[in-house]
Coordinates of C-alpha atoms and ligand atoms in Angstrom, one line a residue:
M1 CA -0.1 -0.4 0.1
T2 CA 1.0 3.4 -0.9
D3 CA -0.4 5.9 1.3
E4 CA 1.6 9.7 2.8
Y5 CA 2.8 6.8 5.9
Q6 CA 6.1 5.6 4.2
E7 CA 8.2 6.8 6.9
Q8 CA 6.0 5.1 9.9
R9 CA 6.2 2.2 7.4
A10 CA 9.5 1.4 6.2
D11 CA 10.4 2.2 10.2
L12 CA 8.4 -0.1 11.3
A13 CA 10.0 -3.3 8.5
A14 CA 13.3 -2.8 9.6
A15 CA 12.9 -3.1 13.4
F16 CA 10.8 -6.8 12.4
R17 CA 13.4 -8.2 10.6
W18 CA 15.8 -6.4 12.7
F19 CA 15.1 -8.6 15.8
A20 CA 14.7 -11.2 13.8
R21 CA 18.1 -11.1 12.9
L22 CA 18.5 -10.6 16.6
G23 CA 17.2 -14.1 17.1
M24 CA 13.6 -12.4 19.1
A25 CA 11.2 -13.1 17.0
E26 CA 9.0 -16.4 18.2
S27 CA 8.0 -18.0 14.9
V28 CA 4.9 -15.9 13.4
A29 CA 3.7 -13.7 16.8
N30 CA 4.0 -11.0 18.5
H31 CA 3.6 -7.0 16.8
F32 CA 4.2 -3.7 17.5
S33 CA 2.7 -0.7 15.7
V34 CA 3.0 3.3 15.1
A35 CA -0.2 5.7 15.8
V36 CA -0.5 8.2 13.5
S37 CA -3.8 9.8 14.1
A38 CA -2.7 12.5 16.8
D39 CA -6.0 10.6 19.1
G40 CA -3.9 7.0 18.6
S41 CA -6.9 5.0 17.0
R42 CA -5.5 4.9 13.8
F43 CA -2.4 2.7 13.6
L44 CA 0.4 0.7 11.2
V45 CA 0.6 -3.0 12.3
N46 CA 2.4 -6.0 11.6
P47 CA -0.2 -8.5 9.6
C48 CA -1.0 -12.0 10.8
R49 CA 1.4 -14.4 11.2
R50 CA 3.0 -12.9 8.8
H51 CA 7.3 -14.3 10.5
F52 CA 9.3 -10.6 11.7
S53 CA 12.1 -10.9 8.8
Q54 CA 10.0 -11.1 5.3
I55 CA 8.1 -8.3 6.8
T56 CA 7.4 -5.1 4.1
A57 CA 7.0 -1.2 4.5
S58 CA 3.7 -1.9 2.6
E59 CA 2.0 -4.9 4.0
L60 CA 1.7 -3.2 6.9
L61 CA -2.3 -3.0 8.9
L62 CA -3.8 0.1 8.2
L63 CA -6.3 0.1 11.3
D64 CA -8.7 1.5 12.9
A65 CA -9.9 1.4 17.3
H66 CA -13.6 2.6 16.0
D67 CA -13.9 0.1 13.7
P68 CA -16.3 -2.2 14.9
S69 CA -15.2 -4.9 12.2
T70 CA -11.7 -5.3 11.9
L71 CA -11.3 -8.7 12.8
Q72 CA -14.1 -10.4 11.2
K73 CA -12.2 -8.4 8.0
P74 CA -10.4 -11.0 5.4
N75 CA -7.0 -9.4 6.5
A76 CA -7.7 -9.2 10.1
P77 CA -5.0 -9.2 12.2
D78 CA -4.2 -11.1 15.0
P79 CA -7.0 -10.5 18.2
T80 CA -4.0 -10.4 20.7
A81 CA -2.5 -7.2 17.9
W82 CA -5.4 -5.7 18.6
Y83 CA -6.8 -6.0 21.6
L84 CA -3.5 -4.9 23.1
H85 CA -2.5 -1.9 21.2
A86 CA -5.5 -0.4 20.1
G87 CA -6.0 -0.4 23.9
L88 CA -2.7 1.2 24.6
H89 CA -2.2 3.6 22.0
A90 CA -5.9 5.4 23.2
N91 CA -5.1 5.2 26.6
V92 CA -0.8 6.1 26.7
P93 CA -0.2 9.2 25.1
H94 CA 3.4 8.3 25.3
A95 CA 3.4 4.9 23.0
R96 CA 3.3 7.1 19.7
C97 CA 5.2 3.4 19.2
V98 CA 4.2 0.0 21.1
M99 CA 6.3 -2.8 20.6
H100 CA 5.8 -6.7 22.1
L101 CA 8.3 -9.2 22.0
H102 CA 8.7 -13.0 23.6
C103 CA 12.8 -12.5 23.8
K104 CA 15.2 -14.9 25.5
Y105 CA 16.1 -12.5 28.0
A106 CA 13.3 -10.0 28.8
T107 CA 10.2 -13.0 29.4
A108 CA 13.2 -14.6 32.3
L109 CA 13.0 -11.9 34.2
G110 CA 9.2 -11.5 33.8
C111 CA 9.0 -15.6 34.9
L112 CA 11.8 -14.8 38.4
A113 CA 10.2 -14.4 41.6
D114 CA 12.8 -10.6 41.8
S115 CA 12.2 -9.5 38.1
T116 CA 13.9 -6.5 39.6
L117 CA 16.3 -4.8 36.5
Y118 CA 18.9 -4.4 38.9
P119 CA 21.2 -1.4 37.5
I120 CA 24.3 -3.9 37.5
D121 CA 25.8 -1.9 34.2
I122 CA 25.5 1.2 32.5
N123 CA 22.7 -1.0 30.1
A124 CA 20.9 -1.7 33.5
A125 CA 21.1 2.2 34.6
R126 CA 18.9 3.3 31.6
F127 CA 15.7 2.4 32.8
F128 CA 16.5 2.7 36.2
G129 CA 12.6 3.0 37.5
R130 CA 11.1 2.6 34.3
V131 CA 10.4 -0.7 34.4
A132 CA 7.1 -1.9 35.1
I133 CA 5.6 -4.8 36.3
D134 CA 2.3 -6.3 35.3
A135 CA 2.4 -9.3 37.7
Q136 CA -1.0 -10.4 36.9
F137 CA -0.7 -12.9 33.7
S138 CA -4.1 -14.1 32.8
G139 CA -3.7 -15.5 29.7
M140 CA -4.1 -14.2 26.1
A141 CA -4.8 -11.1 25.6
L142 CA -8.4 -11.8 23.9
S143 CA -10.1 -9.1 25.3
S144 CA -9.2 -4.8 25.8
D145 CA -8.9 -5.9 29.4
E146 CA -4.9 -6.4 29.2
A147 CA -4.9 -2.8 28.0
V148 CA -6.5 -0.7 30.2
R149 CA -5.1 -2.6 32.7
Q150 CA -1.2 -1.5 31.7
A151 CA -1.9 1.2 30.7
K152 CA -2.3 2.1 34.0
L153 CA 0.5 1.7 34.8
L154 CA 3.0 3.0 31.9
V155 CA 2.3 6.0 34.3
N156 CA 5.2 8.8 35.5
G157 CA 7.8 7.8 32.6
K158 CA 8.2 4.2 32.7
S159 CA 8.0 3.2 29.2
V160 CA 9.3 -0.8 29.7
L161 CA 6.6 -3.4 29.9
L162 CA 7.6 -6.2 32.4
M163 CA 5.1 -9.1 31.9
A164 CA 5.9 -11.3 34.6
N165 CA 5.3 -14.7 32.7
H166 CA 4.5 -13.6 28.7
G167 CA 7.3 -11.3 27.7
V168 CA 8.5 -7.2 27.1
L169 CA 6.5 -4.6 26.4
V170 CA 8.1 -1.5 25.0
V171 CA 6.4 2.0 24.2
G172 CA 8.4 5.2 22.5
A173 CA 7.1 8.0 21.1
T174 CA 8.5 6.8 17.9
V175 CA 9.2 3.8 16.0
A176 CA 13.3 4.6 16.6
A177 CA 12.6 4.9 20.2
A178 CA 10.4 2.6 21.7
F179 CA 13.3 0.1 18.4
D180 CA 16.3 1.1 20.5
E181 CA 15.1 0.8 24.4
L182 CA 13.4 -2.9 23.3
Y183 CA 17.4 -3.2 21.8
Y184 CA 19.1 -2.3 24.8
F185 CA 16.2 -3.7 27.5
E186 CA 17.2 -7.1 25.5
R187 CA 20.3 -6.3 26.2
A188 CA 20.1 -4.9 30.1
A189 CA 18.8 -7.9 30.7
E190 CA 20.7 -10.5 30.0
M191 CA 23.9 -9.5 31.4
L192 CA 21.7 -9.5 34.7
L193 CA 21.4 -12.9 34.3
T194 CA 24.0 -14.3 33.2
C195 CA 25.2 -12.8 36.4
Y196 CA 22.8 -14.5 38.4
S197 CA 23.6 -17.5 36.7
T198 CA 27.6 -17.2 37.9
G199 CA 26.1 -17.7 41.8
K200 CA 29.2 -15.1 42.6
P201 CA 27.5 -11.9 44.4
L202 CA 26.5 -8.7 42.0
R203 CA 28.0 -5.4 42.0
F204 CA 25.1 -3.5 42.6
M205 CA 25.9 0.2 41.5
P206 CA 24.6 3.6 43.8
H207 CA 21.1 4.5 43.7
A208 CA 22.9 7.4 43.0
T209 CA 24.8 6.2 39.8
A210 CA 22.4 5.0 38.9
E211 CA 20.0 7.6 38.5
L212 CA 22.6 9.7 36.9
T213 CA 22.9 7.1 34.4
K214 CA 19.7 6.8 33.0
R215 CA 19.2 10.3 32.7
Q216 CA 22.7 10.9 30.9
W217 CA 20.9 7.8 28.3
L218 CA 17.8 10.2 27.9
E219 CA 19.4 13.0 26.8
Y220 CA 21.9 11.4 24.7
G221 CA 20.8 13.3 21.5
N222 CA 19.9 11.7 18.6
F223 CA 21.1 8.0 19.8
P224 CA 18.1 6.2 18.8
A225 CA 16.6 7.7 15.6
D226 CA 21.1 6.5 14.0
H227 CA 20.9 3.2 15.7
L228 CA 17.4 3.1 13.6
N229 CA 18.8 4.9 10.9
A230 CA 21.7 2.3 11.4
V231 CA 19.9 -0.5 10.5
K232 CA 18.2 0.5 7.6
E233 CA 21.3 1.2 6.1
I234 CA 22.2 -2.7 6.4
L235 CA 18.7 -3.7 5.1
D236 CA 19.1 -1.4 2.0
R237 CA 21.7 -3.0 1.1
E238 CA 21.6 -6.7 2.6
E239 CA 17.7 -6.9 1.9
P240 CA 15.6 -4.1 0.2
E241 CA 12.8 -5.2 0.2
F242 CA 12.0 -3.8 3.3
R243 CA 10.8 -1.1 2.0
R244 CA 8.0 -2.4 -1.0
Ligands
ZN1 ZN1 3.3 -12.0 24.5

């Protein structure tokens, strides 16, 4: 499809393909979306049962949260994607882009009784005080209830929702912001679990240092856009069809 959202389409397609390369996709499940209307009611999301590695810009579905016939249409989205993303775009103003994965380390962290991402390295410190934990896993989200509950947790600058017994969900002002946040959250979780696996005592960062490091990350200029642009440069060379 050709419309006025080509830039968001290309960014989102690039994000799907890159997370597939990183081994963070799970079969033909999981979903990313980006709002294209001011109230978040219209948004782009991945087509149902399509592998992340194959997604192209033009096949992203443009949905309208006010259209009650969405799930009955021939090219309907995955129902869990529909309920979750429509609900979050409507209820969380800073959730312009929403990304949900069952990536290995973030999900493993959410399966521990204590799912706190402790500030033990520079990447984990980025998320200091910015992670909400949804401890109430209640099966697949096949109604809007889960999105309503989760929207209430994504307040006070929180951009990561660690979904206990399930996966992770990240929100951002742009595709690049959510992409960068999700990449770094998975890396931080990987580091913490690697440290746990040694069985040795952890070297926790003082809270003041974690707070400072977080602020430095948040003021790190165009880093997320540079990150996604670098990824698109690689994809333009190696699999340029993502822009189609
Ligand atoms: Zn999920």
